[in-house]
Amino acid sequence: MRAGGIVFIVGAVATLVTMAPLFLGTEPFPTVAYAVCMLMGVGFAISGAGVLRSIAAQRREAAAARGA
């Protein structure tokens, strides 16, 4: 989950930086900069996968404790 959070933050910062020229009236960044913004969604997906893995591990531990 931590790695997903970091990737999400990098994507969020990239989104803010990429949108700044639109408000400042300067020339927009190249297309590659907009592609980096997609890291926000990737980070969200990584974090979601981490949460699901954590839930599965806790359920396995609870089932093992009930079975013992």
mmCIF file of C-alpha atoms in Angstrom:
data_model
loop_
_atom_site.group_PDB
_atom_site.id
_atom_site.type_symbol
_atom_site.label_atom_id
_atom_site.label_comp_id
_atom_site.label_asym_id
_atom_site.label_seq_id
_atom_site.Cartn_x
_atom_site.Cartn_y
_atom_site.Cartn_z
ATOM 1 C CA MET A 1 0.000 0.000 0.000
ATOM 2 C CA ARG A 2 2.863 2.362 0.733
ATOM 3 C CA ALA A 3 4.270 2.065 -2.786
ATOM 4 C CA GLY A 4 0.829 2.773 -4.233
ATOM 5 C CA GLY A 5 0.555 5.883 -2.079
ATOM 6 C CA ILE A 6 3.898 7.148 -3.296
ATOM 7 C CA VAL A 7 2.998 6.529 -6.943
ATOM 8 C CA PHE A 8 -0.343 8.257 -6.378
ATOM 9 C CA ILE A 9 1.353 11.326 -4.857
ATOM 10 C CA VAL A 10 3.808 11.525 -7.764
ATOM 11 C CA GLY A 11 0.862 11.414 -10.179
ATOM 12 C CA ALA A 12 -1.046 14.038 -8.200
ATOM 13 C CA VAL A 13 1.930 16.409 -8.175
ATOM 14 C CA ALA A 14 2.409 15.821 -11.899
ATOM 15 C CA THR A 15 -1.244 16.662 -12.452
ATOM 16 C CA LEU A 16 -0.917 19.921 -10.533
ATOM 17 C CA VAL A 17 2.254 20.872 -12.404
ATOM 18 C CA THR A 18 0.720 19.966 -15.760
ATOM 19 C CA MET A 19 -2.402 22.030 -15.100
ATOM 20 C CA ALA A 20 -0.465 25.118 -13.943
ATOM 21 C CA PRO A 21 0.236 26.445 -17.478
ATOM 22 C CA LEU A 22 -3.481 26.423 -18.213
ATOM 23 C CA PHE A 23 -4.087 28.870 -15.361
ATOM 24 C CA LEU A 24 -0.907 30.890 -15.858
ATOM 25 C CA GLY A 25 -1.435 31.375 -19.574
ATOM 26 C CA THR A 26 1.937 29.888 -20.523
ATOM 27 C CA GLU A 27 2.717 27.249 -23.117
ATOM 28 C CA PRO A 28 1.506 23.738 -22.157
ATOM 29 C CA PHE A 29 3.901 20.924 -21.345
ATOM 30 C CA PRO A 30 4.616 18.144 -23.875
ATOM 31 C CA THR A 31 2.400 15.068 -24.088
ATOM 32 C CA VAL A 32 4.804 13.016 -21.974
ATOM 33 C CA ALA A 33 4.006 15.218 -18.983
ATOM 34 C CA TYR A 34 0.331 14.344 -19.332
ATOM 35 C CA ALA A 35 1.225 10.645 -19.445
ATOM 36 C CA VAL A 36 2.942 10.980 -16.047
ATOM 37 C CA CYS A 37 -0.404 12.158 -14.663
ATOM 38 C CA MET A 38 -1.708 8.643 -15.281
ATOM 39 C CA LEU A 39 0.442 7.483 -12.376
ATOM 40 C CA MET A 40 -2.257 8.784 -10.082
ATOM 41 C CA GLY A 41 -4.654 6.076 -11.267
ATOM 42 C CA VAL A 42 -1.921 3.447 -11.251
ATOM 43 C CA GLY A 43 -1.039 4.329 -7.655
ATOM 44 C CA PHE A 44 -4.684 4.080 -6.671
ATOM 45 C CA ALA A 45 -4.882 0.611 -8.241
ATOM 46 C CA ILE A 46 -1.688 -0.532 -6.501
ATOM 47 C CA SER A 47 -3.024 0.670 -3.149
ATOM 48 C CA GLY A 48 -6.348 -1.050 -3.769
ATOM 49 C CA ALA A 49 -4.573 -4.308 -4.536
ATOM 50 C CA GLY A 50 -2.573 -3.939 -1.319
ATOM 51 C CA VAL A 51 -5.751 -3.428 0.699
ATOM 52 C CA LEU A 52 -7.335 -6.511 -0.844
ATOM 53 C CA ARG A 53 -4.219 -8.583 -0.089
ATOM 54 C CA SER A 54 -4.265 -7.336 3.510
ATOM 55 C CA ILE A 55 -7.924 -8.256 3.879
ATOM 56 C CA ALA A 56 -7.264 -11.740 2.503
ATOM 57 C CA ALA A 57 -4.331 -12.257 4.879
ATOM 58 C CA GLN A 58 -6.399 -11.175 7.884
ATOM 59 C CA ARG A 59 -9.200 -13.525 6.887
ATOM 60 C CA ARG A 60 -6.729 -16.423 6.582
ATOM 61 C CA GLU A 61 -5.331 -15.629 10.040
ATOM 62 C CA ALA A 62 -8.815 -15.447 11.545
ATOM 63 C CA ALA A 63 -9.797 -18.747 9.933
ATOM 64 C CA ALA A 64 -6.617 -20.388 11.216
ATOM 65 C CA ALA A 65 -7.290 -19.068 14.733
ATOM 66 C CA ARG A 66 -10.859 -20.394 14.681
ATOM 67 C CA GLY A 67 -9.686 -23.764 13.389
ATOM 68 C CA ALA A 68 -6.994 -24.187 16.034
#
